[in-house]
Coordinates of C-alpha atoms in Angstrom, one line a residue:
Chain A
M1183 CA 74.3 115.8 112.1
S1184 CA 76.2 114.3 115.0
V1185 CA 80.0 113.9 114.7
T1186 CA 79.9 110.1 115.0
R1187 CA 77.3 109.9 112.2
L1188 CA 79.4 112.2 110.0
L1189 CA 82.5 110.0 110.6
V1190 CA 80.7 106.8 109.8
L1191 CA 79.1 108.2 106.7
T1192 CA 82.6 109.4 105.5
W1193 CA 83.9 105.9 106.1
A1194 CA 81.0 104.4 104.0
A1195 CA 81.7 106.9 101.2
L1196 CA 85.4 105.9 101.3
L1197 CA 84.5 102.2 100.9
L1198 CA 82.1 103.0 98.1
L1199 CA 84.9 104.9 96.3
L1200 CA 87.2 101.9 96.8
A1201 CA 84.5 99.6 95.2
L1202 CA 84.3 102.1 92.3
T1203 CA 88.0 102.2 91.7
V1204 CA 88.3 98.4 91.7
A1205 CA 85.3 98.2 89.3
A1206 CA 86.9 100.9 87.0
S1207 CA 90.1 98.8 86.9
F1208 CA 88.1 96.0 85.3
L1209 CA 86.2 98.2 82.8
L1210 CA 88.8 100.8 81.7
V1211 CA 92.2 100.6 80.1
G1212 CA 94.9 103.2 79.2
P1213 CA 94.6 106.9 80.0
P1214 CA 90.9 106.7 81.1
S1215 CA 91.9 103.9 83.6
L1216 CA 94.8 106.1 85.0
A1217 CA 92.5 109.1 85.2
A1218 CA 89.8 107.1 87.1
G1219 CA 92.4 105.6 89.5
I1220 CA 94.1 108.9 90.3
G1221 CA 90.8 110.9 90.3
I1222 CA 89.1 108.5 92.8
A1223 CA 92.2 108.4 95.0
A1224 CA 92.2 112.2 95.1
A1225 CA 88.5 112.2 96.0
K1226 CA 89.2 109.7 98.9
A1227 CA 92.2 111.8 100.0
A1228 CA 90.1 115.0 100.0
L1229 CA 87.4 113.3 102.2
I1230 CA 90.1 112.1 104.6
F1231 CA 91.7 115.5 104.8
W1232 CA 88.4 117.4 105.0
V1233 CA 86.6 115.2 107.6
F1234 CA 89.0 112.8 109.4
M1235 CA 91.9 115.4 109.5
H1236 CA 89.5 118.2 110.5
L1237 CA 90.4 120.7 107.7
R1238 CA 86.6 121.5 107.6
E1239 CA 87.0 123.1 111.1
D1240 CA 90.4 124.7 110.6
T1241 CA 91.2 128.3 109.5
G1242 CA 92.2 129.2 106.0
L1243 CA 95.9 129.5 106.8
L1244 CA 96.0 126.0 108.3
R1245 CA 94.2 124.6 105.3
V1246 CA 96.9 126.2 103.0
V1247 CA 99.7 124.7 105.1
A1248 CA 98.1 121.3 105.1
I1249 CA 97.8 121.0 101.3
A1250 CA 100.9 123.1 100.4
A1251 CA 103.0 119.9 100.0
F1252 CA 100.8 118.9 97.1
A1253 CA 101.8 122.1 95.3
W1254 CA 105.5 121.3 95.8
L1255 CA 104.7 117.8 94.5
G1256 CA 103.1 119.3 91.4
I1257 CA 106.4 121.2 90.7
L1258 CA 108.3 117.9 91.2
F1259 CA 106.0 116.1 88.7
A1260 CA 106.0 119.0 86.2
L1261 CA 109.8 119.3 86.1
G1262 CA 110.4 115.6 86.3
G1263 CA 107.9 114.9 83.4
L1264 CA 109.3 117.7 81.2
A1265 CA 112.5 115.9 80.7
Y1266 CA 110.7 112.9 79.2
L1267 CA 107.9 114.6 77.3
G1268 CA 110.2 116.9 75.2
Chain B
M1495 CA 101.4 135.6 141.2
T1496 CA 103.1 133.7 138.4
E1497 CA 103.6 135.4 135.1
S1498 CA 102.6 133.4 132.0
V1499 CA 105.4 132.7 129.6
S1500 CA 103.1 131.1 127.0
P1501 CA 103.6 132.6 123.5
Y1502 CA 99.8 132.0 122.8
T1503 CA 97.0 134.4 123.4
D1504 CA 94.3 131.7 123.7
R1505 CA 93.7 128.0 123.4
R1506 CA 92.5 128.3 119.8
Q1507 CA 95.8 129.9 118.7
R1508 CA 97.8 127.2 120.5
H1509 CA 95.7 124.5 118.9
A1510 CA 96.3 126.0 115.4
A1511 CA 100.0 126.2 116.1
D1512 CA 100.2 122.6 117.1
M1513 CA 98.3 121.5 114.1
M1514 CA 100.4 123.6 111.8
G1515 CA 103.6 122.1 113.2
M1516 CA 102.3 118.6 112.5
Y1517 CA 101.1 119.6 109.0
L1518 CA 104.6 120.9 108.2
F1519 CA 106.0 117.5 109.3
L1520 CA 103.4 115.7 107.2
G1521 CA 104.5 117.9 104.2
T1522 CA 108.0 116.3 104.5
E1523 CA 106.3 112.9 104.5
I1524 CA 104.3 113.7 101.4
M1525 CA 107.5 114.8 99.6
L1526 CA 109.3 111.6 100.7
F1527 CA 106.6 109.4 99.2
G1528 CA 106.1 111.9 96.3
G1529 CA 109.6 111.1 95.0
L1530 CA 108.6 107.4 94.8
F1531 CA 105.3 108.3 93.1
A1532 CA 107.2 110.5 90.6
A1533 CA 109.5 107.5 89.8
M1534 CA 106.4 105.3 89.2
A1535 CA 104.8 107.9 87.0
L1536 CA 107.9 108.2 84.8
T1537 CA 108.3 104.4 84.6
R1538 CA 104.7 104.2 83.4
L1539 CA 105.3 107.0 80.9
Q1540 CA 108.3 105.3 79.5
H1541 CA 107.0 101.7 79.5
P1542 CA 103.2 101.8 79.5
A1543 CA 102.5 98.3 78.3
E1544 CA 105.1 96.6 80.6
Y1545 CA 104.0 98.6 83.6
V1546 CA 100.4 97.4 83.1
A1547 CA 101.5 93.8 82.5
H1548 CA 103.5 93.8 85.8
S1549 CA 100.7 95.5 87.7
R1550 CA 98.4 92.6 86.7
E1551 CA 100.8 90.2 88.5
L1552 CA 100.1 91.8 91.9
H1553 CA 97.3 90.4 94.2
L1554 CA 94.5 93.0 93.5
W1555 CA 92.1 91.5 96.1
I1556 CA 94.6 91.3 98.9
G1557 CA 95.3 95.0 98.2
A1558 CA 91.6 95.8 98.2
W1559 CA 91.0 94.1 101.6
N1560 CA 94.0 95.9 103.1
T1561 CA 92.5 99.2 101.9
V1562 CA 89.2 98.3 103.7
I1563 CA 91.2 97.5 106.8
L1564 CA 93.2 100.7 106.7
L1565 CA 90.2 102.9 105.9
T1566 CA 88.3 101.3 108.9
S1567 CA 91.3 101.9 111.2
S1568 CA 91.2 105.6 110.2
L1569 CA 87.5 105.7 111.2
F1570 CA 88.5 104.3 114.6
A1571 CA 91.3 106.9 114.9
A1572 CA 88.8 109.7 114.1
L1573 CA 86.4 108.3 116.7
A1574 CA 89.2 108.3 119.3
V1575 CA 89.8 112.0 118.6
H1576 CA 86.1 112.7 119.0
A1577 CA 86.1 110.8 122.3
A1578 CA 89.2 112.7 123.5
R1579 CA 87.6 116.0 122.6
E1580 CA 84.5 115.0 124.7
G1581 CA 86.9 114.3 127.6
A1582 CA 86.2 110.6 127.5
G1583 CA 89.8 109.2 128.1
R1584 CA 88.9 105.5 128.4
A1585 CA 86.7 105.6 125.3
A1586 CA 89.5 107.3 123.4
A1587 CA 91.9 104.5 124.6
R1588 CA 89.5 101.8 123.4
W1589 CA 89.2 103.4 119.9
L1590 CA 93.0 103.8 119.8
G1591 CA 93.4 100.1 120.7
A1592 CA 91.0 99.2 117.8
T1593 CA 93.0 101.4 115.5
A1594 CA 96.3 99.7 116.4
A1595 CA 94.7 96.2 116.1
F1596 CA 93.5 97.0 112.5
G1597 CA 97.0 98.4 111.8
L1598 CA 98.4 95.0 112.9
G1599 CA 95.8 93.3 110.7
F1600 CA 97.0 95.3 107.7
L1601 CA 100.7 94.3 108.4
A1602 CA 99.7 90.6 108.8
L1603 CA 97.9 90.6 105.4
K1604 CA 100.8 92.5 103.8
A1605 CA 103.3 89.9 105.2
T1606 CA 101.1 87.1 103.7
E1607 CA 101.1 88.9 100.4
Y1608 CA 104.9 89.3 100.4
T1609 CA 105.2 85.6 101.2
L1610 CA 103.1 84.7 98.2
E1611 CA 105.1 87.0 96.0
F1612 CA 108.4 85.5 97.3
R1613 CA 107.1 82.0 96.4
E1614 CA 106.0 83.2 93.0
G1615 CA 109.6 84.5 92.5
L1616 CA 108.3 88.1 92.0
L1617 CA 110.0 89.7 95.0
P1618 CA 113.4 91.4 94.2
V1619 CA 115.2 89.9 97.2
T1620 CA 117.7 87.0 97.4
G1621 CA 116.0 83.7 96.7
G1622 CA 112.6 85.3 95.8
D1623 CA 113.3 86.8 92.4
G1624 CA 113.4 83.6 90.2
A1625 CA 110.5 84.8 88.0
L1626 CA 111.9 88.3 87.4
S1627 CA 113.2 88.1 83.8
E1628 CA 112.8 91.6 82.3
P1629 CA 114.5 94.8 83.5
V1630 CA 111.2 96.7 83.6
Q1631 CA 109.6 94.0 85.6
R1632 CA 112.5 94.1 88.1
L1633 CA 112.2 97.9 88.2
F1634 CA 108.4 97.7 88.8
M1635 CA 108.8 95.2 91.6
H1636 CA 111.6 97.2 93.2
L1637 CA 109.3 100.3 93.2
Y1638 CA 106.5 98.1 94.6
L1639 CA 108.7 96.7 97.4
V1640 CA 110.4 99.9 98.4
S1641 CA 107.1 102.0 98.4
T1642 CA 105.0 99.4 100.2
G1643 CA 107.9 98.6 102.6
L1644 CA 108.4 102.3 103.5
H1645 CA 104.6 102.5 104.0
A1646 CA 104.8 99.4 106.3
V1647 CA 107.6 101.0 108.3
H1648 CA 105.5 104.2 108.8
L1649 CA 102.5 102.1 109.8
T1650 CA 104.6 100.2 112.3
I1651 CA 105.7 103.5 113.9
G1652 CA 102.1 104.6 113.9
I1653 CA 101.0 101.4 115.7
C1654 CA 103.7 101.9 118.4
V1655 CA 102.6 105.6 118.9
V1656 CA 98.9 104.7 119.0
T1657 CA 99.4 101.8 121.4
G1658 CA 101.5 104.0 123.7
L1659 CA 98.8 106.6 123.7
A1660 CA 96.1 104.1 124.4
W1661 CA 98.1 102.7 127.3
R1662 CA 98.5 106.2 128.8
L1663 CA 94.8 106.9 128.5
R1664 CA 93.6 103.5 129.7
R1665 CA 92.5 104.7 133.1
A1666 CA 92.1 108.4 132.3
E1667 CA 89.0 110.1 133.5
S1668 CA 89.7 112.9 131.1
A1669 CA 92.0 113.4 128.1
R1670 CA 94.0 116.2 126.5
A1671 CA 92.7 116.1 123.0
I1672 CA 95.8 117.5 121.2
P1673 CA 98.1 114.4 121.5
V1674 CA 95.3 112.2 120.2
E1675 CA 94.6 114.7 117.3
I1676 CA 98.2 114.9 116.3
T1677 CA 98.6 111.1 116.4
G1678 CA 95.4 110.9 114.4
L1679 CA 96.8 113.2 111.7
Y1680 CA 99.8 110.9 111.3
W1681 CA 97.6 107.8 111.0
H1682 CA 95.3 109.4 108.4
L1683 CA 98.3 110.5 106.3
I1684 CA 99.6 106.9 106.2
D1685 CA 96.1 106.0 105.1
V1686 CA 96.2 108.7 102.3
V1687 CA 99.6 107.3 101.1
W1688 CA 98.0 103.8 100.8
V1689 CA 94.9 105.3 99.0
F1690 CA 97.3 106.4 96.2
L1691 CA 99.7 103.4 96.3
Y1692 CA 96.8 101.0 95.7
P1693 CA 95.6 102.2 92.3
V1694 CA 99.0 103.3 91.1
L1695 CA 100.6 99.9 91.8
Y1696 CA 97.7 97.3 91.7
L1697 CA 95.1 98.8 89.4
A1698 CA 97.2 100.0 86.4
R1699 CA 95.4 98.8 83.3

């Protein structure tokens, strides 16, 4: 598959996911709605990182560096949430 | 004979080092916005019903169209990188110009949205907050204004960098791909931030 074709298909997939997340906001409420919103956003972010930001071409070490911040973010959320869930 | 002082053994290693430096910087950006997302998560955890009620007051369709604009601008940025890698400087400049134009389109629509919210009394600024009655509503709209405002500042910086790069490449017969790639990474990260801001702020139900 040519690079241009891959980029345009990725863009089309992103728009499809956007339509899906808007539709989900009309159909779901509460925790399922939150899960759909965050889940679809994560799928879109993964597509952007993998194709548009070239992680699919990069080495393993570079991939780890690129997504390491999300691990730190997980720690921030876990520790921040603990104070309120207890 | 000149002795090379380059710390790199080959081009591939140099490319990886450049990308890694940029990803480290983007990590600090992720943490910057991450703090705001953590604040939104805890606000929703503590006030689930109010959070949803105030999310419903935002302009869902303006946000959706702005997402379309930003995702399309990211496609153009990716096409600019592809052109630069092929050595097509002018084509890269044209795609970068399109990227910046769509970025400006996003800002114009965002400004229209802020104006509407100001008139509705929902914006927590002097003269625009007449309809803000509850503390949680005020907190939600503050989080909305600060996070989308910080995003708009980043996008403005992105537009300046992309425009500058397009100007430099406008008559280039060839192009060094790395500056275009690094600028592209920054642009795509701004896109990723919006991809999360949109459902978290506009689509809470």
